[in-house]
Amino acid sequence: MTTPNVRPLAAGNWKMNGSRQFARDLVKGLADQLATTKLAADVLVCPPFPYIETVLSAAGSGLLVGAQDCHAKVSGPHTGDVAAAMLADLGCGYVILGHSERRTDHGESSAIVQAKAAAALAAGLVAIVCVGETEAERDRGETIKIVEKQIVESLPSGATAANLVIAYEPVWAIGTGRTPTNGDVEAVHKAIRGLISQKLADGGLVRILYGGSVKPGNAAELMAIPEVNGALVGGASLKVEDFWAIAAACR
Ligand code: PEP
């Protein structure tokens, strides 16, 4: 549900999927929709690095473009990595950081996420910082404790509602078709809002996204939950109709 004065965000995380032609077609489909229909939400796509330029060329003015990671350093001997300033130079406005797949696949700690978020802010990007509990942590009743710890440890200095988005993504809900109960989502989002309002002067305006198996069929219900200000979408962001339906539900 829209928090007063907070414009929702529908963010698509393509992960390591697609091809150049796929990227062109998907973005053209979204850009065509955006050209004719005004949504209540901002719409963002985050393709793999090699397709960012293709996506930017096809995106038109209405669609926001971001990346799925950046390095914490400005430049230097970091083979295979990409600096935040390079993303800004290309025309990206956003970067996803601390996704659970990066925390797992690349051993990214919250301290690393914080350093990357600081680099993102310094480059003028909006950092989408992902947090979320594992299934074992949830079963132990530790969800809010874990999420709050990740936020405190990942928050860069200089963060504001203009340059920070928080995405709550239960690890066990990502790509599984499972979602928490509405009550559980509400409790976590309210806890995040409380914490971020203590930490930042304008924390009441920070967008807090829900992510984890958001689909056209459950989006409206999830987006109606208090303090849910949009969605971070994986699998369903790879189909124009599905992602568009989710974006339309973000209000
Ligand atoms: C994600 O990767 O951030 C995600 C939420 O994936 P999915 O929507 O496929 O669960």
PDB file of C-alpha atoms and ligand atoms in Angstrom:
ATOM      1  CA  MET A   1       0.000   0.000   0.000  1.00  0.00           C
ATOM      2  CA  THR A   2       1.325   3.366  -0.894  1.00  0.00           C
ATOM      3  CA  THR A   3       2.971   5.070   2.027  1.00  0.00           C
ATOM      4  CA  PRO A   4       2.026   8.792   1.897  1.00  0.00           C
ATOM      5  CA  ASN A   5       4.309  10.662  -0.538  1.00  0.00           C
ATOM      6  CA  VAL A   6       6.162   7.488  -1.585  1.00  0.00           C
ATOM      7  CA  ARG A   7       5.964   6.569  -5.279  1.00  0.00           C
ATOM      8  CA  PRO A   8       6.098   2.781  -5.656  1.00  0.00           C
ATOM      9  CA  LEU A   9       8.775   1.024  -7.693  1.00  0.00           C
ATOM     10  CA  ALA A  10       8.449  -2.127  -9.792  1.00  0.00           C
ATOM     11  CA  ALA A  11      11.967  -3.472 -10.310  1.00  0.00           C
ATOM     12  CA  GLY A  12      12.810  -6.379 -12.602  1.00  0.00           C
ATOM     13  CA  ASN A  13      15.896  -8.431 -11.842  1.00  0.00           C
ATOM     14  CA  TRP A  14      16.692 -10.416 -14.970  1.00  0.00           C
ATOM     15  CA  LYS A  15      19.550 -12.248 -13.232  1.00  0.00           C
ATOM     16  CA  MET A  16      21.738 -14.187 -15.726  1.00  0.00           C
ATOM     17  CA  ASN A  17      19.040 -14.595 -18.361  1.00  0.00           C
ATOM     18  CA  GLY A  18      18.367 -13.465 -21.892  1.00  0.00           C
ATOM     19  CA  SER A  19      20.196 -12.552 -25.063  1.00  0.00           C
ATOM     20  CA  ARG A  20      20.591  -9.303 -26.974  1.00  0.00           C
ATOM     21  CA  GLN A  21      17.446  -9.973 -28.989  1.00  0.00           C
ATOM     22  CA  PHE A  22      15.516 -11.035 -25.894  1.00  0.00           C
ATOM     23  CA  ALA A  23      16.567  -7.813 -24.160  1.00  0.00           C
ATOM     24  CA  ARG A  24      15.475  -5.681 -27.126  1.00  0.00           C
ATOM     25  CA  ASP A  25      12.093  -7.400 -27.385  1.00  0.00           C
ATOM     26  CA  LEU A  26      11.325  -7.299 -23.673  1.00  0.00           C
ATOM     27  CA  VAL A  27      12.238  -3.653 -23.321  1.00  0.00           C
ATOM     28  CA  LYS A  28      10.380  -2.647 -26.453  1.00  0.00           C
ATOM     29  CA  GLY A  29       7.278  -4.373 -25.075  1.00  0.00           C
ATOM     30  CA  LEU A  30       7.550  -2.483 -21.799  1.00  0.00           C
ATOM     31  CA  ALA A  31       8.376   0.837 -23.474  1.00  0.00           C
ATOM     32  CA  ASP A  32       5.311   0.465 -25.745  1.00  0.00           C
ATOM     33  CA  GLN A  33       3.103  -0.106 -22.714  1.00  0.00           C
ATOM     34  CA  LEU A  34       4.612   2.852 -20.885  1.00  0.00           C
ATOM     35  CA  ALA A  35       4.081   5.101 -23.891  1.00  0.00           C
ATOM     36  CA  THR A  36       0.325   4.577 -23.755  1.00  0.00           C
ATOM     37  CA  THR A  37      -0.446   3.872 -20.094  1.00  0.00           C
ATOM     38  CA  LYS A  38       0.444   5.943 -17.053  1.00  0.00           C
ATOM     39  CA  LEU A  39       1.251   3.843 -14.015  1.00  0.00           C
ATOM     40  CA  ALA A  40       1.290   4.825 -10.355  1.00  0.00           C
ATOM     41  CA  ALA A  41       4.748   3.229 -10.056  1.00  0.00           C
ATOM     42  CA  ASP A  42       8.210   3.762 -11.512  1.00  0.00           C
ATOM     43  CA  VAL A  43       9.312   0.803 -13.648  1.00  0.00           C
ATOM     44  CA  LEU A  44      12.916  -0.390 -13.587  1.00  0.00           C
ATOM     45  CA  VAL A  45      14.712  -3.197 -15.411  1.00  0.00           C
ATOM     46  CA  CYS A  46      18.080  -4.581 -14.327  1.00  0.00           C
ATOM     47  CA  PRO A  47      19.586  -6.678 -17.153  1.00  0.00           C
ATOM     48  CA  PRO A  48      22.917  -8.503 -17.111  1.00  0.00           C
ATOM     49  CA  PHE A  49      25.888  -6.146 -17.672  1.00  0.00           C
ATOM     50  CA  PRO A  50      26.424  -7.032 -21.382  1.00  0.00           C
ATOM     51  CA  TYR A  51      22.885  -5.963 -22.301  1.00  0.00           C
ATOM     52  CA  ILE A  52      22.691  -2.688 -20.390  1.00  0.00           C
ATOM     53  CA  GLU A  53      23.570  -0.583 -23.413  1.00  0.00           C
ATOM     54  CA  THR A  54      21.076  -2.469 -25.631  1.00  0.00           C
ATOM     55  CA  VAL A  55      18.396  -1.942 -23.008  1.00  0.00           C
ATOM     56  CA  LEU A  56      19.219   1.746 -22.603  1.00  0.00           C
ATOM     57  CA  SER A  57      18.913   2.276 -26.365  1.00  0.00           C
ATOM     58  CA  ALA A  58      15.509   0.583 -26.480  1.00  0.00           C
ATOM     59  CA  ALA A  59      14.134   1.923 -23.184  1.00  0.00           C
ATOM     60  CA  GLY A  60      12.888   5.362 -24.245  1.00  0.00           C
ATOM     61  CA  SER A  61      12.298   7.934 -21.564  1.00  0.00           C
ATOM     62  CA  GLY A  62       9.775   6.186 -19.331  1.00  0.00           C
ATOM     63  CA  LEU A  63      11.693   3.076 -18.322  1.00  0.00           C
ATOM     64  CA  LEU A  64      14.426   3.141 -15.679  1.00  0.00           C
ATOM     65  CA  VAL A  65      17.533   1.004 -16.151  1.00  0.00           C
ATOM     66  CA  GLY A  66      19.851  -0.431 -13.520  1.00  0.00           C
ATOM     67  CA  ALA A  67      22.455  -3.121 -12.895  1.00  0.00           C
ATOM     68  CA  GLN A  68      22.591  -6.155 -10.608  1.00  0.00           C
ATOM     69  CA  ASP A  69      25.879  -5.439  -8.830  1.00  0.00           C
ATOM     70  CA  CYS A  70      28.874  -3.118  -8.699  1.00  0.00           C
ATOM     71  CA  HIS A  71      32.315  -3.153  -7.102  1.00  0.00           C
ATOM     72  CA  ALA A  72      33.100  -1.131  -3.999  1.00  0.00           C
ATOM     73  CA  LYS A  73      36.255   0.388  -5.490  1.00  0.00           C
ATOM     74  CA  VAL A  74      36.327   3.223  -7.997  1.00  0.00           C
ATOM     75  CA  SER A  75      38.803   1.475 -10.340  1.00  0.00           C
ATOM     76  CA  GLY A  76      41.814  -0.830 -10.274  1.00  0.00           C
ATOM     77  CA  PRO A  77      42.918  -4.458 -10.480  1.00  0.00           C
ATOM     78  CA  HIS A  78      39.547  -6.197 -10.063  1.00  0.00           C
ATOM     79  CA  THR A  79      39.229  -8.555 -13.006  1.00  0.00           C
ATOM     80  CA  GLY A  80      35.662  -9.142 -14.096  1.00  0.00           C
ATOM     81  CA  ASP A  81      34.208  -6.444 -11.866  1.00  0.00           C
ATOM     82  CA  VAL A  82      32.339  -3.275 -12.783  1.00  0.00           C
ATOM     83  CA  ALA A  83      32.614   0.083 -11.001  1.00  0.00           C
ATOM     84  CA  ALA A  84      29.542   2.061  -9.977  1.00  0.00           C
ATOM     85  CA  ALA A  85      30.804   5.075 -11.931  1.00  0.00           C
ATOM     86  CA  MET A  86      30.908   2.943 -15.097  1.00  0.00           C
ATOM     87  CA  LEU A  87      27.231   2.125 -14.638  1.00  0.00           C
ATOM     88  CA  ALA A  88      26.391   5.787 -14.108  1.00  0.00           C
ATOM     89  CA  ASP A  89      28.515   6.660 -17.149  1.00  0.00           C
ATOM     90  CA  LEU A  90      26.434   4.262 -19.275  1.00  0.00           C
ATOM     91  CA  GLY A  91      23.211   5.849 -18.082  1.00  0.00           C
ATOM     92  CA  CYS A  92      22.108   3.484 -15.309  1.00  0.00           C
ATOM     93  CA  GLY A  93      20.304   5.067 -12.400  1.00  0.00           C
ATOM     94  CA  TYR A  94      20.023   2.083 -10.044  1.00  0.00           C
ATOM     95  CA  VAL A  95      21.999  -0.910  -8.829  1.00  0.00           C
ATOM     96  CA  ILE A  96      20.789  -3.964  -6.908  1.00  0.00           C
ATOM     97  CA  LEU A  97      23.147  -4.842  -4.052  1.00  0.00           C
ATOM     98  CA  GLY A  98      23.305  -7.685  -1.576  1.00  0.00           C
ATOM     99  CA  HIS A  99      20.889  -9.957  -3.412  1.00  0.00           C
ATOM    100  CA  SER A 100      20.796 -13.297  -1.597  1.00  0.00           C
ATOM    101  CA  GLU A 101      22.249 -15.016  -4.669  1.00  0.00           C
ATOM    102  CA  ARG A 102      25.307 -12.765  -4.415  1.00  0.00           C
ATOM    103  CA  ARG A 103      25.501 -13.197  -0.659  1.00  0.00           C
ATOM    104  CA  THR A 104      25.464 -16.987  -1.246  1.00  0.00           C
ATOM    105  CA  ASP A 105      27.349 -17.396  -4.554  1.00  0.00           C
ATOM    106  CA  HIS A 106      30.002 -14.768  -3.835  1.00  0.00           C
ATOM    107  CA  GLY A 107      30.138 -14.778  -0.050  1.00  0.00           C
ATOM    108  CA  GLU A 108      29.046 -11.146   0.162  1.00  0.00           C
ATOM    109  CA  SER A 109      28.746  -9.992   3.760  1.00  0.00           C
ATOM    110  CA  SER A 110      26.714  -6.986   4.852  1.00  0.00           C
ATOM    111  CA  ALA A 111      30.029  -5.097   5.269  1.00  0.00           C
ATOM    112  CA  ILE A 112      30.771  -5.683   1.577  1.00  0.00           C
ATOM    113  CA  VAL A 113      27.240  -4.643   0.665  1.00  0.00           C
ATOM    114  CA  GLN A 114      27.712  -1.463   2.695  1.00  0.00           C
ATOM    115  CA  ALA A 115      30.954  -0.644   0.859  1.00  0.00           C
ATOM    116  CA  LYS A 116      29.273  -1.273  -2.498  1.00  0.00           C
ATOM    117  CA  ALA A 117      26.293   0.859  -1.506  1.00  0.00           C
ATOM    118  CA  ALA A 118      28.635   3.695  -0.509  1.00  0.00           C
ATOM    119  CA  ALA A 119      30.300   3.435  -3.944  1.00  0.00           C
ATOM    120  CA  ALA A 120      26.905   3.454  -5.634  1.00  0.00           C
ATOM    121  CA  LEU A 121      25.834   6.598  -3.798  1.00  0.00           C
ATOM    122  CA  ALA A 122      29.154   8.305  -4.568  1.00  0.00           C
ATOM    123  CA  ALA A 123      28.562   7.579  -8.268  1.00  0.00           C
ATOM    124  CA  GLY A 124      25.070   9.061  -8.119  1.00  0.00           C
ATOM    125  CA  LEU A 125      23.220   5.743  -8.331  1.00  0.00           C
ATOM    126  CA  VAL A 126      20.252   4.638  -6.263  1.00  0.00           C
ATOM    127  CA  ALA A 127      21.227   1.542  -4.257  1.00  0.00           C
ATOM    128  CA  ILE A 128      18.596  -1.187  -3.896  1.00  0.00           C
ATOM    129  CA  VAL A 129      19.827  -3.027  -0.811  1.00  0.00           C
ATOM    130  CA  CYS A 130      18.388  -6.533  -0.454  1.00  0.00           C
ATOM    131  CA  VAL A 131      17.831  -8.186   2.902  1.00  0.00           C
ATOM    132  CA  GLY A 132      16.038 -11.342   3.993  1.00  0.00           C
ATOM    133  CA  GLU A 133      16.121 -14.363   6.228  1.00  0.00           C
ATOM    134  CA  THR A 134      16.792 -17.991   5.313  1.00  0.00           C
ATOM    135  CA  GLU A 135      14.175 -20.629   5.971  1.00  0.00           C
ATOM    136  CA  ALA A 136      16.099 -21.918   8.996  1.00  0.00           C
ATOM    137  CA  GLU A 137      16.255 -18.386  10.446  1.00  0.00           C
ATOM    138  CA  ARG A 138      12.528 -17.983   9.863  1.00  0.00           C
ATOM    139  CA  ASP A 139      11.810 -21.308  11.546  1.00  0.00           C
ATOM    140  CA  ARG A 140      13.807 -20.131  14.570  1.00  0.00           C
ATOM    141  CA  GLY A 141      11.663 -16.981  14.735  1.00  0.00           C
ATOM    142  CA  GLU A 142      14.635 -14.754  13.899  1.00  0.00           C
ATOM    143  CA  THR A 143      13.298 -13.011  10.795  1.00  0.00           C
ATOM    144  CA  ILE A 144      13.044  -9.463  12.127  1.00  0.00           C
ATOM    145  CA  LYS A 145      16.300  -9.720  14.072  1.00  0.00           C
ATOM    146  CA  ILE A 146      18.172 -10.911  10.951  1.00  0.00           C
ATOM    147  CA  VAL A 147      16.626  -8.324   8.646  1.00  0.00           C
ATOM    148  CA  GLU A 148      17.320  -5.476  11.073  1.00  0.00           C
ATOM    149  CA  LYS A 149      20.943  -6.614  11.514  1.00  0.00           C
ATOM    150  CA  GLN A 150      21.449  -6.764   7.737  1.00  0.00           C
ATOM    151  CA  ILE A 151      20.023  -3.268   7.317  1.00  0.00           C
ATOM    152  CA  VAL A 152      22.100  -1.741  10.108  1.00  0.00           C
ATOM    153  CA  GLU A 153      25.265  -3.364   8.728  1.00  0.00           C
ATOM    154  CA  SER A 154      24.533  -2.582   5.050  1.00  0.00           C
ATOM    155  CA  LEU A 155      23.427   1.033   5.371  1.00  0.00           C
ATOM    156  CA  PRO A 156      25.971   3.425   3.836  1.00  0.00           C
ATOM    157  CA  SER A 157      26.513   6.890   5.255  1.00  0.00           C
ATOM    158  CA  GLY A 158      24.803   9.572   3.205  1.00  0.00           C
ATOM    159  CA  ALA A 159      21.792   7.377   2.488  1.00  0.00           C
ATOM    160  CA  THR A 160      18.492   9.188   1.983  1.00  0.00           C
ATOM    161  CA  ALA A 161      15.086   8.329   0.590  1.00  0.00           C
ATOM    162  CA  ALA A 162      16.330   9.655  -2.753  1.00  0.00           C
ATOM    163  CA  ASN A 163      19.286   7.290  -3.103  1.00  0.00           C
ATOM    164  CA  LEU A 164      18.291   4.188  -1.115  1.00  0.00           C
ATOM    165  CA  VAL A 165      15.660   1.521  -1.687  1.00  0.00           C
ATOM    166  CA  ILE A 166      15.349  -1.489   0.619  1.00  0.00           C
ATOM    167  CA  ALA A 167      14.108  -4.798  -0.784  1.00  0.00           C
ATOM    168  CA  TYR A 168      12.845  -7.372   1.704  1.00  0.00           C
ATOM    169  CA  GLU A 169      13.316 -10.756   0.068  1.00  0.00           C
ATOM    170  CA  PRO A 170      12.916 -13.879   2.208  1.00  0.00           C
ATOM    171  CA  VAL A 171      15.611 -16.184   0.792  1.00  0.00           C
ATOM    172  CA  TRP A 172      13.258 -19.173   0.868  1.00  0.00           C
ATOM    173  CA  ALA A 173      10.677 -17.303  -1.228  1.00  0.00           C
ATOM    174  CA  ILE A 174      13.010 -16.408  -4.100  1.00  0.00           C
ATOM    175  CA  GLY A 175      12.212 -18.468  -7.192  1.00  0.00           C
ATOM    176  CA  THR A 176      10.272 -21.051  -5.196  1.00  0.00           C
ATOM    177  CA  GLY A 177       6.660 -20.034  -5.734  1.00  0.00           C
ATOM    178  CA  ARG A 178       6.297 -19.689  -1.948  1.00  0.00           C
ATOM    179  CA  THR A 179       5.498 -16.427  -0.179  1.00  0.00           C
ATOM    180  CA  PRO A 180       5.150 -15.409   3.467  1.00  0.00           C
ATOM    181  CA  THR A 181       1.696 -14.724   4.852  1.00  0.00           C
ATOM    182  CA  ASN A 182       0.443 -11.176   4.387  1.00  0.00           C
ATOM    183  CA  GLY A 183       0.727 -10.725   8.145  1.00  0.00           C
ATOM    184  CA  ASP A 184       4.379 -11.757   8.111  1.00  0.00           C
ATOM    185  CA  VAL A 185       5.170  -9.379   5.224  1.00  0.00           C
ATOM    186  CA  GLU A 186       3.403  -6.561   7.067  1.00  0.00           C
ATOM    187  CA  ALA A 187       5.286  -7.235  10.307  1.00  0.00           C
ATOM    188  CA  VAL A 188       8.674  -7.199   8.560  1.00  0.00           C
ATOM    189  CA  HIS A 189       7.921  -4.098   6.463  1.00  0.00           C
ATOM    190  CA  LYS A 190       6.665  -2.241   9.552  1.00  0.00           C
ATOM    191  CA  ALA A 191       9.825  -3.212  11.432  1.00  0.00           C
ATOM    192  CA  ILE A 192      11.968  -1.990   8.517  1.00  0.00           C
ATOM    193  CA  ARG A 193      10.034   1.283   8.378  1.00  0.00           C
ATOM    194  CA  GLY A 194      10.524   1.784  12.111  1.00  0.00           C
ATOM    195  CA  LEU A 195      14.242   1.092  11.915  1.00  0.00           C
ATOM    196  CA  ILE A 196      14.920   3.181   8.841  1.00  0.00           C
ATOM    197  CA  SER A 197      12.910   6.070  10.288  1.00  0.00           C
ATOM    198  CA  GLN A 198      15.218   6.022  13.321  1.00  0.00           C
ATOM    199  CA  LYS A 199      18.332   5.871  11.154  1.00  0.00           C
ATOM    200  CA  LEU A 200      17.508   8.427   8.451  1.00  0.00           C
ATOM    201  CA  ALA A 201      15.908  11.844   8.751  1.00  0.00           C
ATOM    202  CA  ASP A 202      13.658  11.039   5.783  1.00  0.00           C
ATOM    203  CA  GLY A 203      13.382   7.300   6.513  1.00  0.00           C
ATOM    204  CA  GLY A 204       9.589   7.566   6.367  1.00  0.00           C
ATOM    205  CA  LEU A 205       9.963   8.095   2.613  1.00  0.00           C
ATOM    206  CA  VAL A 206      12.410   5.287   1.758  1.00  0.00           C
ATOM    207  CA  ARG A 207      10.837   2.791  -0.640  1.00  0.00           C
ATOM    208  CA  ILE A 208      10.580  -0.694   0.869  1.00  0.00           C
ATOM    209  CA  LEU A 209       9.999  -3.353  -1.793  1.00  0.00           C
ATOM    210  CA  TYR A 210       8.827  -6.909  -1.285  1.00  0.00           C
ATOM    211  CA  GLY A 211      10.529  -9.593  -3.388  1.00  0.00           C
ATOM    212  CA  GLY A 212      10.146 -13.362  -3.596  1.00  0.00           C
ATOM    213  CA  SER A 213       7.817 -15.155  -6.026  1.00  0.00           C
ATOM    214  CA  VAL A 214       5.777 -12.053  -6.905  1.00  0.00           C
ATOM    215  CA  LYS A 215       3.509 -13.024  -9.805  1.00  0.00           C
ATOM    216  CA  PRO A 216       0.560 -11.407 -11.586  1.00  0.00           C
ATOM    217  CA  GLY A 217      -1.762 -13.583  -9.479  1.00  0.00           C
ATOM    218  CA  ASN A 218      -0.489 -12.448  -6.066  1.00  0.00           C
ATOM    219  CA  ALA A 219       0.841  -8.958  -6.810  1.00  0.00           C
ATOM    220  CA  ALA A 220      -2.274  -6.950  -5.979  1.00  0.00           C
ATOM    221  CA  GLU A 221      -2.648  -8.649  -2.608  1.00  0.00           C
ATOM    222  CA  LEU A 222       1.034  -8.242  -1.721  1.00  0.00           C
ATOM    223  CA  MET A 223       1.127  -4.634  -2.879  1.00  0.00           C
ATOM    224  CA  ALA A 224      -1.906  -3.787  -0.729  1.00  0.00           C
ATOM    225  CA  ILE A 225       0.016  -4.631   2.457  1.00  0.00           C
ATOM    226  CA  PRO A 226       0.907  -1.552   4.543  1.00  0.00           C
ATOM    227  CA  GLU A 227       4.482  -0.291   3.985  1.00  0.00           C
ATOM    228  CA  VAL A 228       4.963  -2.365   0.819  1.00  0.00           C
ATOM    229  CA  ASN A 229       6.080   0.222  -1.728  1.00  0.00           C
ATOM    230  CA  GLY A 230       6.596  -1.962  -4.753  1.00  0.00           C
ATOM    231  CA  ALA A 231       8.174  -5.212  -5.830  1.00  0.00           C
ATOM    232  CA  LEU A 232      11.545  -6.681  -6.755  1.00  0.00           C
ATOM    233  CA  VAL A 233      10.699  -9.324  -9.324  1.00  0.00           C
ATOM    234  CA  GLY A 234      12.879 -12.106 -10.705  1.00  0.00           C
ATOM    235  CA  GLY A 235      11.275 -14.788 -12.883  1.00  0.00           C
ATOM    236  CA  ALA A 236       8.104 -12.862 -13.688  1.00  0.00           C
ATOM    237  CA  SER A 237      10.110  -9.869 -14.925  1.00  0.00           C
ATOM    238  CA  LEU A 238      11.191 -11.906 -17.974  1.00  0.00           C
ATOM    239  CA  LYS A 239       7.749 -11.721 -19.614  1.00  0.00           C
ATOM    240  CA  VAL A 240       6.295  -8.397 -20.712  1.00  0.00           C
ATOM    241  CA  GLU A 241       2.712  -9.266 -19.780  1.00  0.00           C
ATOM    242  CA  ASP A 242       3.622 -10.640 -16.362  1.00  0.00           C
ATOM    243  CA  PHE A 243       5.957  -7.821 -15.382  1.00  0.00           C
ATOM    244  CA  TRP A 244       3.537  -5.218 -16.686  1.00  0.00           C
ATOM    245  CA  ALA A 245       0.682  -6.740 -14.669  1.00  0.00           C
ATOM    246  CA  ILE A 246       2.849  -6.630 -11.534  1.00  0.00           C
ATOM    247  CA  ALA A 247       3.939  -3.044 -12.229  1.00  0.00           C
ATOM    248  CA  ALA A 248       0.291  -2.050 -12.668  1.00  0.00           C
ATOM    249  CA  ALA A 249      -0.468  -3.585  -9.266  1.00  0.00           C
ATOM    250  CA  CYS A 250       2.212  -1.438  -7.589  1.00  0.00           C
ATOM    251  CA  ARG A 251       0.182   1.524  -6.370  1.00  0.00           C
TER     252      ARG A 251
HETATM  253  C1  PEP B   1      14.665 -12.010  -7.058  1.00  0.00           C
HETATM  254  O1  PEP B   1      15.504 -12.611  -7.676  1.00  0.00           O
HETATM  255  O2  PEP B   1      14.942 -10.923  -6.530  1.00  0.00           O
HETATM  256  C2  PEP B   1      13.339 -12.592  -6.957  1.00  0.00           C
HETATM  257  C3  PEP B   1      12.486 -12.059  -6.135  1.00  0.00           C
HETATM  258  O3  PEP B   1      13.078 -13.693  -7.744  1.00  0.00           O
HETATM  259  P1  PEP B   1      11.628 -14.373  -7.997  1.00  0.00           P
HETATM  260  O4  PEP B   1      10.665 -13.222  -8.276  1.00  0.00           O
HETATM  261  O5  PEP B   1      11.827 -15.237  -9.196  1.00  0.00           O
HETATM  262  O6  PEP B   1      11.266 -15.086  -6.775  1.00  0.00           O
END
